[in-house]
Coordinates of C-alpha atoms and ligand atoms in Angstrom, one line a residue:
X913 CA -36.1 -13.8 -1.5
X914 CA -35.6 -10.9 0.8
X915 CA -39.1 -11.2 2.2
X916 CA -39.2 -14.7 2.7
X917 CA -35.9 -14.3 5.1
X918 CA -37.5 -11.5 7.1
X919 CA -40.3 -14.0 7.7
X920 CA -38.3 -16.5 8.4
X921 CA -36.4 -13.8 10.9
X922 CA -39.2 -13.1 12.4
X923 CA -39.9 -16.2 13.6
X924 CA -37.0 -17.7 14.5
X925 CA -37.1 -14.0 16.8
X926 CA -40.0 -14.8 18.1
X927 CA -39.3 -18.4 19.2
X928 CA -36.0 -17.3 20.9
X929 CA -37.2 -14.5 22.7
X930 CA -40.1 -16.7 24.2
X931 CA -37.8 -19.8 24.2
X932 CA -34.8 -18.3 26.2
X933 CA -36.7 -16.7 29.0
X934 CA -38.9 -20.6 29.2
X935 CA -35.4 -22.2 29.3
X936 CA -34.2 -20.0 32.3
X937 CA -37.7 -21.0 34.1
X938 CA -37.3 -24.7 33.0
X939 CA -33.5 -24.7 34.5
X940 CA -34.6 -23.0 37.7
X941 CA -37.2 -25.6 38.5
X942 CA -34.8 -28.5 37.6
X943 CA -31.7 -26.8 39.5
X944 CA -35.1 -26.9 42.4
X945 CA -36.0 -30.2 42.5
X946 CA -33.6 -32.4 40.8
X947 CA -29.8 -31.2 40.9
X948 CA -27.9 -27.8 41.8
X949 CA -26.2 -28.1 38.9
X950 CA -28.8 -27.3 36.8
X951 CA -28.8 -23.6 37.9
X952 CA -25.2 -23.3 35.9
X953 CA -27.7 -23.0 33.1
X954 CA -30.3 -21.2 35.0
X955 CA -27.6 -18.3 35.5
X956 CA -26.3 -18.8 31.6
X957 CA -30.2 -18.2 30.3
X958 CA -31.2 -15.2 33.0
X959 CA -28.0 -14.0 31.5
X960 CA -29.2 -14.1 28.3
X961 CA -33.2 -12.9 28.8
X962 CA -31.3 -9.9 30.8
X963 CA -29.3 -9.6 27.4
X964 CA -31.8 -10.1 25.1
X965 CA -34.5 -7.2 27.0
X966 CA -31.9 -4.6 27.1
X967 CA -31.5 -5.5 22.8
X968 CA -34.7 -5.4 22.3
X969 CA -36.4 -2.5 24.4
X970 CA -33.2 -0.2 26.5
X971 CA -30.7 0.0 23.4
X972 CA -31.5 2.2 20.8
X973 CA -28.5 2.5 18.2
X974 CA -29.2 -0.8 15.9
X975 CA -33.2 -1.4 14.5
X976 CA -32.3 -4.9 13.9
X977 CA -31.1 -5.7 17.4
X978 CA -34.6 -3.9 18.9
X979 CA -36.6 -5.8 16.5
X980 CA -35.2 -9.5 16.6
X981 CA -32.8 -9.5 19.5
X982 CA -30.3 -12.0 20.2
X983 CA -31.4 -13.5 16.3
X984 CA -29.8 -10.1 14.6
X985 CA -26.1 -10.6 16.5
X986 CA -26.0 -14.0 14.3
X987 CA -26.4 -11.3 11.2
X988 CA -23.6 -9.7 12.8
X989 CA -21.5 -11.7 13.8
X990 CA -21.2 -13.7 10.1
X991 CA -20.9 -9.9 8.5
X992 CA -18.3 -9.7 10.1
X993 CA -16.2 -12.9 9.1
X994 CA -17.7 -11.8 5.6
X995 CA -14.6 -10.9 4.0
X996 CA -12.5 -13.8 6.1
X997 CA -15.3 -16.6 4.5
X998 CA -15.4 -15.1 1.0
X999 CA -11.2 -15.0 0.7
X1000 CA -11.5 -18.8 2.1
X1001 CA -14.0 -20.4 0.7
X1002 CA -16.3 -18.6 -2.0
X1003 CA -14.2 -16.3 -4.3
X1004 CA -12.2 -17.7 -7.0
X1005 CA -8.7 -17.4 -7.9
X1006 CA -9.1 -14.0 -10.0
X1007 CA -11.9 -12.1 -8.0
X1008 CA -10.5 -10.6 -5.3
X1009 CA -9.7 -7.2 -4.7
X1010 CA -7.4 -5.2 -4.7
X1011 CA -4.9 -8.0 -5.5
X1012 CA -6.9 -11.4 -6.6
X1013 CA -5.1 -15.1 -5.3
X1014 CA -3.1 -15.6 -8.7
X1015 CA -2.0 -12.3 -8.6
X1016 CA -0.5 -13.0 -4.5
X1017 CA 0.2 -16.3 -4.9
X1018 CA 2.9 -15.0 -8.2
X1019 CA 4.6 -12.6 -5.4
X1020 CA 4.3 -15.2 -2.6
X1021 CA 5.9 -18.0 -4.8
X1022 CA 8.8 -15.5 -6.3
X1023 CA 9.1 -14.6 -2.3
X1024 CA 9.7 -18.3 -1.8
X1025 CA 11.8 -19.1 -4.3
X1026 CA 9.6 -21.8 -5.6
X1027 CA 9.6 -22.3 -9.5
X1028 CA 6.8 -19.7 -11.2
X1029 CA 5.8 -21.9 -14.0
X1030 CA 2.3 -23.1 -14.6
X1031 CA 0.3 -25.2 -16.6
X1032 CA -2.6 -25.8 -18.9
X1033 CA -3.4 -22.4 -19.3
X1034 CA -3.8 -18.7 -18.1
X1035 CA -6.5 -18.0 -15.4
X1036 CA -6.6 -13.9 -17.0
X1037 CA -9.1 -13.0 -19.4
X1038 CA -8.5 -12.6 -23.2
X1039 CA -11.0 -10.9 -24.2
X1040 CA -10.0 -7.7 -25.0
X1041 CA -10.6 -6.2 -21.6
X1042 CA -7.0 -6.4 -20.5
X1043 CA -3.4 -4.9 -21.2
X1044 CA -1.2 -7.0 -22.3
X1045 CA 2.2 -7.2 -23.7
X1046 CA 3.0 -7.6 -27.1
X1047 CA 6.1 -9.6 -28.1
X1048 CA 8.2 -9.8 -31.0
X1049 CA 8.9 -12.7 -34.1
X1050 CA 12.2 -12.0 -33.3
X1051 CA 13.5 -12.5 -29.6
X1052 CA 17.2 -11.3 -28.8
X1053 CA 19.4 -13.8 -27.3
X1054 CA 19.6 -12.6 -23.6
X1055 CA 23.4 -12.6 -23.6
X1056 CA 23.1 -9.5 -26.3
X1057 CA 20.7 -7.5 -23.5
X1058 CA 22.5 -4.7 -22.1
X1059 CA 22.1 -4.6 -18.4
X1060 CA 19.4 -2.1 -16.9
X1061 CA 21.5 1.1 -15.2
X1062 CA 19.6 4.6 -14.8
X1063 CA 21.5 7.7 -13.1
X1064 CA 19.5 9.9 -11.2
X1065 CA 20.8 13.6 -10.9
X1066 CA 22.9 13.0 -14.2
X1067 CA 21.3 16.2 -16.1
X1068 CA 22.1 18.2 -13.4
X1069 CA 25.9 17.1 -13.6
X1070 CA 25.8 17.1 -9.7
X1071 CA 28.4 15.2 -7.7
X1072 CA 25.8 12.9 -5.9
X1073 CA 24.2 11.5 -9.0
X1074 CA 22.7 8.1 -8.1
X1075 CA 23.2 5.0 -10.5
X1076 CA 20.8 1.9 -10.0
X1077 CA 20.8 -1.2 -11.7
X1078 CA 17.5 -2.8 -11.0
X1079 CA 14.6 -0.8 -12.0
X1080 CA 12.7 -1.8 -8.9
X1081 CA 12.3 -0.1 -6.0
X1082 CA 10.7 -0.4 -2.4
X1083 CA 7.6 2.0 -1.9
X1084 CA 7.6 5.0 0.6
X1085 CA 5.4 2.9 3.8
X1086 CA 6.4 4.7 6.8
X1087 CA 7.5 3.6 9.9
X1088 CA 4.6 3.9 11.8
X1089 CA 2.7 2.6 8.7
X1090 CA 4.5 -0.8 9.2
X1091 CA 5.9 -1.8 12.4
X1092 CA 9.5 -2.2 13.2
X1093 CA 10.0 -5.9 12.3
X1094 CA 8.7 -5.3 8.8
X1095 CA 10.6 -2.1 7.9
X1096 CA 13.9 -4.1 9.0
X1097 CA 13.5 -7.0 7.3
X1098 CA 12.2 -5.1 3.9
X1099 CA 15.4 -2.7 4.3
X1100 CA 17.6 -5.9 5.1
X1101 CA 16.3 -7.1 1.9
X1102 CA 17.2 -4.6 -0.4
X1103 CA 20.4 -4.3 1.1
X1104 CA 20.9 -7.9 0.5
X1105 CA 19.2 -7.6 -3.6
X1106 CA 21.1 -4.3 -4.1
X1107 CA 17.7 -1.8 -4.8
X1108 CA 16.7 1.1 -3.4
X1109 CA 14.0 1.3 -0.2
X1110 CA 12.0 4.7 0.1
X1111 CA 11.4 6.0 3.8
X1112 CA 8.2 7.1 3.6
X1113 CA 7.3 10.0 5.4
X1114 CA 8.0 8.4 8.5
X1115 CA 10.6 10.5 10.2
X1116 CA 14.1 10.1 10.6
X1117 CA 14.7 6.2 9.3
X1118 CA 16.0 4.9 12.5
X1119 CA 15.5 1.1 11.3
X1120 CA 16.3 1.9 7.7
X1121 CA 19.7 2.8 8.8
X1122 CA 20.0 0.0 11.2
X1123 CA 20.0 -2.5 8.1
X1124 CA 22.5 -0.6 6.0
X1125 CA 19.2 0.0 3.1
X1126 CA 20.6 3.0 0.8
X1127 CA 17.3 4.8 0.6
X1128 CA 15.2 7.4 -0.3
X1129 CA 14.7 10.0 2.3
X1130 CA 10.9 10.9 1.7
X1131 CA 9.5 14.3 3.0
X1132 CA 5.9 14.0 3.2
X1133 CA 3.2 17.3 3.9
X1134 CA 4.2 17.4 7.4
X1135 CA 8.2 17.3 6.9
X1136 CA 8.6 15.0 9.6
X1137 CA 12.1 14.2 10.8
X1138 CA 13.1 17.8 9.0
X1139 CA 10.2 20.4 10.0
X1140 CA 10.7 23.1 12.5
X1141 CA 7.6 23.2 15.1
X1142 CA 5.4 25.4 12.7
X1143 CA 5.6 22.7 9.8
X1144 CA 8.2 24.7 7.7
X1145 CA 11.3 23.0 5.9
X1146 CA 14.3 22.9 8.8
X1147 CA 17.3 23.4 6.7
X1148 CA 19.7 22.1 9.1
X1149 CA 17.5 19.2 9.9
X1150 CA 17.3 17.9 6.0
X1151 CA 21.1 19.4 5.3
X1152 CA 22.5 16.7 8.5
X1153 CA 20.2 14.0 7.6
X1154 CA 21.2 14.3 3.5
X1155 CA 24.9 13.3 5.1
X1156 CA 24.4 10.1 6.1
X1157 CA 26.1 8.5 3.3
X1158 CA 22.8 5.9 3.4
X1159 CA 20.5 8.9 2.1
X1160 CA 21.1 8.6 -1.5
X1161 CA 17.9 10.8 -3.2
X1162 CA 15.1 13.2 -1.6
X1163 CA 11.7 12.6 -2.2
X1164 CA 9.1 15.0 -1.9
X1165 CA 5.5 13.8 -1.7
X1166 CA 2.9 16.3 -3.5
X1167 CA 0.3 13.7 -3.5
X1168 CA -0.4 10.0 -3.3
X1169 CA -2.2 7.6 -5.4
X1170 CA -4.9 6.2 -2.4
X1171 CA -5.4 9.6 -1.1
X1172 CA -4.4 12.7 -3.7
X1173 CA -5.5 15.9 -1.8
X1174 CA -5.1 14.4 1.4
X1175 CA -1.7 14.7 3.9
X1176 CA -0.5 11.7 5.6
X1177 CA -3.2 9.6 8.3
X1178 CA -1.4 7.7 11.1
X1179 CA -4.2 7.0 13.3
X1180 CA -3.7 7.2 17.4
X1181 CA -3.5 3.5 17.7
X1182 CA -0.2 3.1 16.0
X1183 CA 1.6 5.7 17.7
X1184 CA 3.9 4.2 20.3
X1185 CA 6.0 6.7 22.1
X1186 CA 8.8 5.5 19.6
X1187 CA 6.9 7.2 16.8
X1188 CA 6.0 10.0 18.9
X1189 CA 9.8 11.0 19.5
X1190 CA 10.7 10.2 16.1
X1191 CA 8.1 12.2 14.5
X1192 CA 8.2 15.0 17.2
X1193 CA 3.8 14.2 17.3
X1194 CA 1.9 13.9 21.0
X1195 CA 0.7 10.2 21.7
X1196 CA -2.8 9.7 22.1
X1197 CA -4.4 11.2 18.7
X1198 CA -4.7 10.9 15.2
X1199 CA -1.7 12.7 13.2
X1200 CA -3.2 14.1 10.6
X1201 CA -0.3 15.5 8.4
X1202 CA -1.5 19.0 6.0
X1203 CA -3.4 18.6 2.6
X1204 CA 0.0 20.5 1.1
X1205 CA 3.5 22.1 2.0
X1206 CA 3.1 25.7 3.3
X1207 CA 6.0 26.4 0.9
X1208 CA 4.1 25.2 -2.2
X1209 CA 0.9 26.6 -3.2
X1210 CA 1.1 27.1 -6.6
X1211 CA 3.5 26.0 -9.7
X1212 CA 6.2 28.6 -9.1
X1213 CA 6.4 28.0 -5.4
X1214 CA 6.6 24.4 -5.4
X1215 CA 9.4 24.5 -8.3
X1216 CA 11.5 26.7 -6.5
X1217 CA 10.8 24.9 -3.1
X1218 CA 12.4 21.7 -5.4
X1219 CA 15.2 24.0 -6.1
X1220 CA 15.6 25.0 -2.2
X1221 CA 15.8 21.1 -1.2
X1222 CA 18.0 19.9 -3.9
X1223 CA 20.4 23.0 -2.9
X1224 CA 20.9 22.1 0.9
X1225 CA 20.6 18.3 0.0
X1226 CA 23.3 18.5 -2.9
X1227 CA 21.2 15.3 -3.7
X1228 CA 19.0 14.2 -6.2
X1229 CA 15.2 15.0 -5.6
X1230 CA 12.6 13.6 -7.2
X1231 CA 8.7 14.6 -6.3
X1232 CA 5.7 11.9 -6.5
X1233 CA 2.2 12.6 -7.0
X1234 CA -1.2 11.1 -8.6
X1235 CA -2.0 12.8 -11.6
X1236 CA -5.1 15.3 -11.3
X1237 CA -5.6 17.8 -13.1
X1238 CA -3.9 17.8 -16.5
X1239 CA -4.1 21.7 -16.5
X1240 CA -2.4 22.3 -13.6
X1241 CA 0.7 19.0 -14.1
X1242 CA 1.6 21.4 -17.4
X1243 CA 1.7 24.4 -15.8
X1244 CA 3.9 23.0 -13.1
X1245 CA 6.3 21.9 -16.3
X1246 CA 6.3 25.2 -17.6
X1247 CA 7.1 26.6 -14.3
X1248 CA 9.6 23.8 -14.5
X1249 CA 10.9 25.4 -17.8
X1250 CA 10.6 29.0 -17.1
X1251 CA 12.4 29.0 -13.5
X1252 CA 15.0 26.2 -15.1
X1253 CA 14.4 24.1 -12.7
X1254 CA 13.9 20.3 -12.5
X1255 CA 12.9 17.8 -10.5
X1256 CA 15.7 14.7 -10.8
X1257 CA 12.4 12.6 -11.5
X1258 CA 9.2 12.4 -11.0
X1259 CA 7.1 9.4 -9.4
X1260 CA 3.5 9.3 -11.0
X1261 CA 1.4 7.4 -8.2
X1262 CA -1.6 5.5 -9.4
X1263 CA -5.0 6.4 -8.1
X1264 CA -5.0 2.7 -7.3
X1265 CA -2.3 2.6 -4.8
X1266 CA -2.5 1.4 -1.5
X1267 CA -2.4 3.4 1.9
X1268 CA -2.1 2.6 5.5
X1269 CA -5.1 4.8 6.3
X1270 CA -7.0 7.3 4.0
X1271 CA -10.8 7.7 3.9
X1272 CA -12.9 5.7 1.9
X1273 CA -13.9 8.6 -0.6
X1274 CA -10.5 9.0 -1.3
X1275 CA -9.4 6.0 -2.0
X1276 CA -12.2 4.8 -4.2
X1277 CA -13.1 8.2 -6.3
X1278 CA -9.9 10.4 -6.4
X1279 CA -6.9 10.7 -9.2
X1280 CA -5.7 9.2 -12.4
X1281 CA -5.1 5.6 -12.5
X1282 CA -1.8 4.7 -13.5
X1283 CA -2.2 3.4 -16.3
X1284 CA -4.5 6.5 -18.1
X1285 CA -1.9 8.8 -16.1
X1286 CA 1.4 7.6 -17.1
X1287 CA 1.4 8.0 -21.2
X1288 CA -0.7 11.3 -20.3
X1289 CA 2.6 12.3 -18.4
X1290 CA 5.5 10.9 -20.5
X1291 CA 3.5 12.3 -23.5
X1292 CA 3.1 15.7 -21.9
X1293 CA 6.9 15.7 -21.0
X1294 CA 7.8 15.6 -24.4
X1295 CA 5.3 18.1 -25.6
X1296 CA 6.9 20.5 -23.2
X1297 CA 10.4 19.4 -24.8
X1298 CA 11.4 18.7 -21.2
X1299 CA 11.2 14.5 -21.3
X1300 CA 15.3 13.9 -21.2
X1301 CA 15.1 16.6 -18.0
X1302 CA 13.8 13.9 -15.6
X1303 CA 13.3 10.8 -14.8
X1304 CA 9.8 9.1 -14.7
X1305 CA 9.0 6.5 -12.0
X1306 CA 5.7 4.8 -11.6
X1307 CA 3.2 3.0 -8.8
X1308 CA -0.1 1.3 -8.6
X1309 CA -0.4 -2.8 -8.1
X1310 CA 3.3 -3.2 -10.5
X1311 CA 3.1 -5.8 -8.3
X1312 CA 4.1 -8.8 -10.8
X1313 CA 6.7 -8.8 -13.8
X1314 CA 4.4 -8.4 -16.1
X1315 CA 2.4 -4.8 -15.1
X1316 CA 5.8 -3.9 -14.1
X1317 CA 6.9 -4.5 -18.3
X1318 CA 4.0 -2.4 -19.4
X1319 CA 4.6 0.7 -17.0
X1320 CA 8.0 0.4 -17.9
X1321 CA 6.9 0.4 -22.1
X1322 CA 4.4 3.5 -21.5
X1323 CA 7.3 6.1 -20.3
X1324 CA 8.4 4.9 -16.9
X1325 CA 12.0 4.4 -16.8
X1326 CA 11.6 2.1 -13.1
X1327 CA 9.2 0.7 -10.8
X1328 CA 8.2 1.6 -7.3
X1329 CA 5.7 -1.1 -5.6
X1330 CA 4.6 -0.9 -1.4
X1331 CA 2.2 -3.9 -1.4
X1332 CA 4.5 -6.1 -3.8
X1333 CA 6.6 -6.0 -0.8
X1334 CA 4.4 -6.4 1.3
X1335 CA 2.9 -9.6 -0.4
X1336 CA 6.7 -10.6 -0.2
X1337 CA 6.7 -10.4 3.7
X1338 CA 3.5 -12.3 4.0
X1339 CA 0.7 -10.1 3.8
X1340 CA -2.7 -12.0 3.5
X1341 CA -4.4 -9.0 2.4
X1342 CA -6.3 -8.8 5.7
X1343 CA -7.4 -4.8 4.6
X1344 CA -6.5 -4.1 8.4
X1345 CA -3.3 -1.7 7.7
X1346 CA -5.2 1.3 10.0
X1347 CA -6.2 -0.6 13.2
X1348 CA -2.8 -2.3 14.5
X1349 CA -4.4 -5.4 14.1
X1350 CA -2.4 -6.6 11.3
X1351 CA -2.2 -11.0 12.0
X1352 CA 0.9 -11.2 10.0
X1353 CA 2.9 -8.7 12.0
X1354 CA 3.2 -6.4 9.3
X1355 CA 1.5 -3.0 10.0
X1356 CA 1.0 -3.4 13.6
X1357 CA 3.2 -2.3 16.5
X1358 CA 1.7 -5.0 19.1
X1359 CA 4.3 -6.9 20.1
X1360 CA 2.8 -10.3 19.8
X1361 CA 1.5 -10.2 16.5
X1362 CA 5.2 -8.5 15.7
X1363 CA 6.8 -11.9 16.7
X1364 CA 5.3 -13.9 13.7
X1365 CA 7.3 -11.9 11.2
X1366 CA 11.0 -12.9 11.6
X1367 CA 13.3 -10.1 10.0
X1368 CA 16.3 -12.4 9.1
X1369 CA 13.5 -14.9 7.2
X1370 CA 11.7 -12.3 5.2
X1371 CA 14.7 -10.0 4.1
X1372 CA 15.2 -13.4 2.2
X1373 CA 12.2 -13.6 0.9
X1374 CA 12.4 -9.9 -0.2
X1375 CA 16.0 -10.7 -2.0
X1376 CA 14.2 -13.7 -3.6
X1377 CA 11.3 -11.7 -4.7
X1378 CA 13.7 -8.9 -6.4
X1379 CA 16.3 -11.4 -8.0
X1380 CA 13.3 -13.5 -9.3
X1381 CA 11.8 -10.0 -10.8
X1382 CA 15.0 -9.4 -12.4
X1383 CA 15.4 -12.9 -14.0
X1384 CA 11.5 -12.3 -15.2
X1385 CA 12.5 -8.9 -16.6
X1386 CA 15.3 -9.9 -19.0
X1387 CA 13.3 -13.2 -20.1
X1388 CA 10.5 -10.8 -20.9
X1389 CA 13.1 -8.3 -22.7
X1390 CA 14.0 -10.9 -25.0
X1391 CA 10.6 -11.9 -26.0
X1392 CA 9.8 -8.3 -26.7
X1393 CA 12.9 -8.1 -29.1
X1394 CA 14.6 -5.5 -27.0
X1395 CA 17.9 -5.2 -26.2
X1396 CA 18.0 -2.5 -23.5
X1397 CA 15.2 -1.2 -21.4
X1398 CA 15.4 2.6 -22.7
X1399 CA 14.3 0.5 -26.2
X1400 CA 10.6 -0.1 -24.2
X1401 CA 7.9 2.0 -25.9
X1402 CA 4.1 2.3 -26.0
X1403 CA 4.4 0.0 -28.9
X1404 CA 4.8 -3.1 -26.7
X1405 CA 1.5 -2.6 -24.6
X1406 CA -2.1 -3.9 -26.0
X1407 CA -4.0 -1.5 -25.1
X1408 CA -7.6 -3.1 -23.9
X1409 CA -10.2 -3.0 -26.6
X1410 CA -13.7 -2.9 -24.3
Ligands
FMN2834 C1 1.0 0.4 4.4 C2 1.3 1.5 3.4 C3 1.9 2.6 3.8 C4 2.2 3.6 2.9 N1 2.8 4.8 3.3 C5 3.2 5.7 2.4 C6 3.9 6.9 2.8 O1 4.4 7.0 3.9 N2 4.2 7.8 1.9 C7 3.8 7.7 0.6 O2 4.1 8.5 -0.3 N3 3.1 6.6 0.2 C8 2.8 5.6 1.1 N4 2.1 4.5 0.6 C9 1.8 4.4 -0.8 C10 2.8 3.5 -1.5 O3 4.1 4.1 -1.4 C11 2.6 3.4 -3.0 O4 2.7 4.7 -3.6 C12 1.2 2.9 -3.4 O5 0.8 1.9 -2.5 C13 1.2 2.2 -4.8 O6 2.0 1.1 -4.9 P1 1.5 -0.4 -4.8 O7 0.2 -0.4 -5.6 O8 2.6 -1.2 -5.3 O9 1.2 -0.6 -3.3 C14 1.8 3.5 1.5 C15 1.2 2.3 1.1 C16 0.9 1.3 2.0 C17 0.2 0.1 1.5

């Protein structure tokens, strides 16, 4: 098959490098002696010999351009619509990556309010190869469910404990990450639904604010918004900022699902002199935020760095990573035990997550996906004796009810999803997050393509999305015979046979 195309490519080469040069000729003598007008083409095929020469014997960068010229930009140019015609027209309804159609289409249809329910039958596999739920003979009325509430902070007794009442809660996606239209209308949304929105490790939260969000103040690698100039913690900074009675929890980012290992990527593109002044970062180059804190480079020192934040923050702090090593998460819990210090929860990030820029490597060979991580942690947590200490939360694609339900029955106690959300504003999965390109407005900064996303229209499509999540998470509740959410256990999940 592949031979007979490079034939095929061959000669079709052939005949267009001897045909366009012929053509310009041809045009030339008929521009001559018949009409002027011809020589529009002469010009448009000298053009293209000129073109086609310097392809095929000046440029030396691409083989296949200085072996079939002109022919080889066709090869290009439909590689790259590749992913554009496969999402359109070839792939099927449950092949995509990372989200499939059915999988959007659930989030895009809760976003819109429009009924969920479907017919004839499932479009998932059932043969053993997925997780699924597993329901009860005897469902509980819903009326006798006891609505969700968790309290953050509680074990401490501090005065700032945090109560939610929807175990959902918007990802850390910076600002910078996403432009300013999307962070507005996601933090006008969860104003509007009542749930929680996480920073990211954006900097001070200008636009969160702006929409009266309560949020989660995340301090990634690089601290920004609370870092003195060599990187360290500023304790003033994060002591002024944990005031704004918006700020209701600190977040501090060890590691994250897409990149574990990695700091924070926000590449030159995306930084407007907006982001520059609000990250304190020069315009013009990739920020490229460190691998770790400087305070924390071992168990002890990053436990008693959680200590240091949750003293000048008075607030609940809670600390995410992707699981790695399993040695080193227990050590950090009996560093945890020994110093008598804990984290107010701890936010397990599936390798799978998503990112707004991370290398390839990364993304596709690093960490523990969630669902091997999380009953590894919850599990571990109670070996340790340590499990009613902390809070668990959990990412990775709990984009949908239903993944959401099985995180929440192997020891997470809520939800965090970033591109649930971002399904929810509109994202087509375009996979073009790091190049301000974004055509739905959504991670770019450019002005134009900013315009599509209109903040007042999507924070109700964010509200839908939540409430509709909510109405699917006490419909599910009953079917599983619970009557409170802390009665979810591993016993509820089928785990995948093959
Ligand atoms: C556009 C984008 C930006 C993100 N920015 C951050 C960030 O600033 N800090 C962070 O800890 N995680 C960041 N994440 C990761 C998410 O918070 C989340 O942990 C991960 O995507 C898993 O959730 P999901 O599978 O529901 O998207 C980002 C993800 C995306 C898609």
């Amino acid at each position: 098959m592949a031979s007979s195309l490079t034939v095929n490519l061959e000669k079709l080469a052939k005949y267009v490098n001897i045909g366009i040069p012929l053509l310009c000729i041809s045009f030339f003598l008929a521009g001559h002696y018949y009409s002027f007008y011809f020589h529009f083409l002469t010009v448009t095929f000298f053009l293209a010999t000129a073109i086609n020469f310097y392809y095929r014997h000046v440029q030396k960068t691409h083989s296949l351009l200085s072996n079939f010229g002109f022919v080889a930009q066709g090869r290009y140019l439909i590689e790259s619509i590749g992913p554009e015609l496969r999402q359109y027209l070839f792939t099927n309804d449950t092949e995509e990556r990372p989200f499939n159609r059915a999988e959007r289409a659930e989030v895009y249809r809760k976003a819109k309010g429009i009924d969920s329910s479907s017919a004839f039958g499932s479009l998932l596999q059932f043969d053993g190869s997925e997780y699924k739920l597993r329901h009860s003979l005897y469902p509980v009325d819903k009326k006798n469910i006891k609505p969700y509430s968790l309290t953050f902070g509680e074990e401490r007794g501090i005065k700032h404990a945090y109560t939610m009442h929807k175990p959902i809660i918007i990802s850390a996606m910076s600002y910078g990450a996403l432009g300013k239209n999307a962070v507005r209308a996601l933090a006008r949304g969860a104003r509007k639904a009542g749930i929680l929105m996480n920073t990211g490790e954006g900097g001070y939260p200008k636009y969160h604010l702006m929409e009266g969000a309560e949020l989660i103040f995340q301090m990634g690698t690089a601290k920004f918004g609370v870092r003195h100039e060599d990187g360290s913690l500023s304790e003033e900074k994060l002591r002024s900022l944990a005031q704004q009675p918006q700020i209701k929890m600190i977040e501090v980012k060890l590691s994250q699902g897409a990149k574990p290992g990695k700091g924070g990527l926000l590449p030159k593109e995306k930084i407007t002199q907006e982001i520059s002044e609000l990250r304190g970062v020069p315009q013009g180059e990739d920020v490229v935020s460190p691998p770790h804190h400087i305070e924390c480079t071992d168990a002890e020192s990053t436990i008693r760095f959680i200590k240091r934040v949750q003293d000048i923050s008075a607030l609940p702090v809670g600390i995410k990573l992707c699981l790695g090593r399993e040695d080193e998460f227990r050590e950090l819990i009996q560093a945890m035990k020994r110093l008598d210090v804990f984290p107010d929860y701890i936010s397990i990030d599936g390798a799978e997550g998503g990112t707004g820029a991370a290398p390839k490597a990364f993304m596709d060979d690093l960490g523990t996906p969630l669902f091997q991580a999380l009953p590894r942690v919850h599990q571990m947590l109670k070996d340790e004796s340590v499990r009613d200490k902390l809070k668990l939360l959990a990412a990775g694609k709990l984009i949908n009810p239903g993944k959401q339900f099985m995180a929440l029955s192997l020891g997470a106690q809520a939800c965090y999803t970033a591109r649930g959300f971002m399904f929810s504003l509109g994202c087509i999965q375009a996979l073009q997050c790091n190049n301000n390109t974004c055509p739905v407005g959504i991670t770019t900064h450019n002005r134009h393509l900013q315009q599509g996303l209109d903040i007042e229209v999507k924070s109700e499509r964010v509200k839908n999305y939540i409430q509709q999540i909510e109405h699917d998470y006490y419909e599910l509740l009953s079917a599983l015979g619970k009557e409170s959410f802390d009665k979810l256990s591993h016993k509820n999940v089928l785990f995948p046979t093959s």
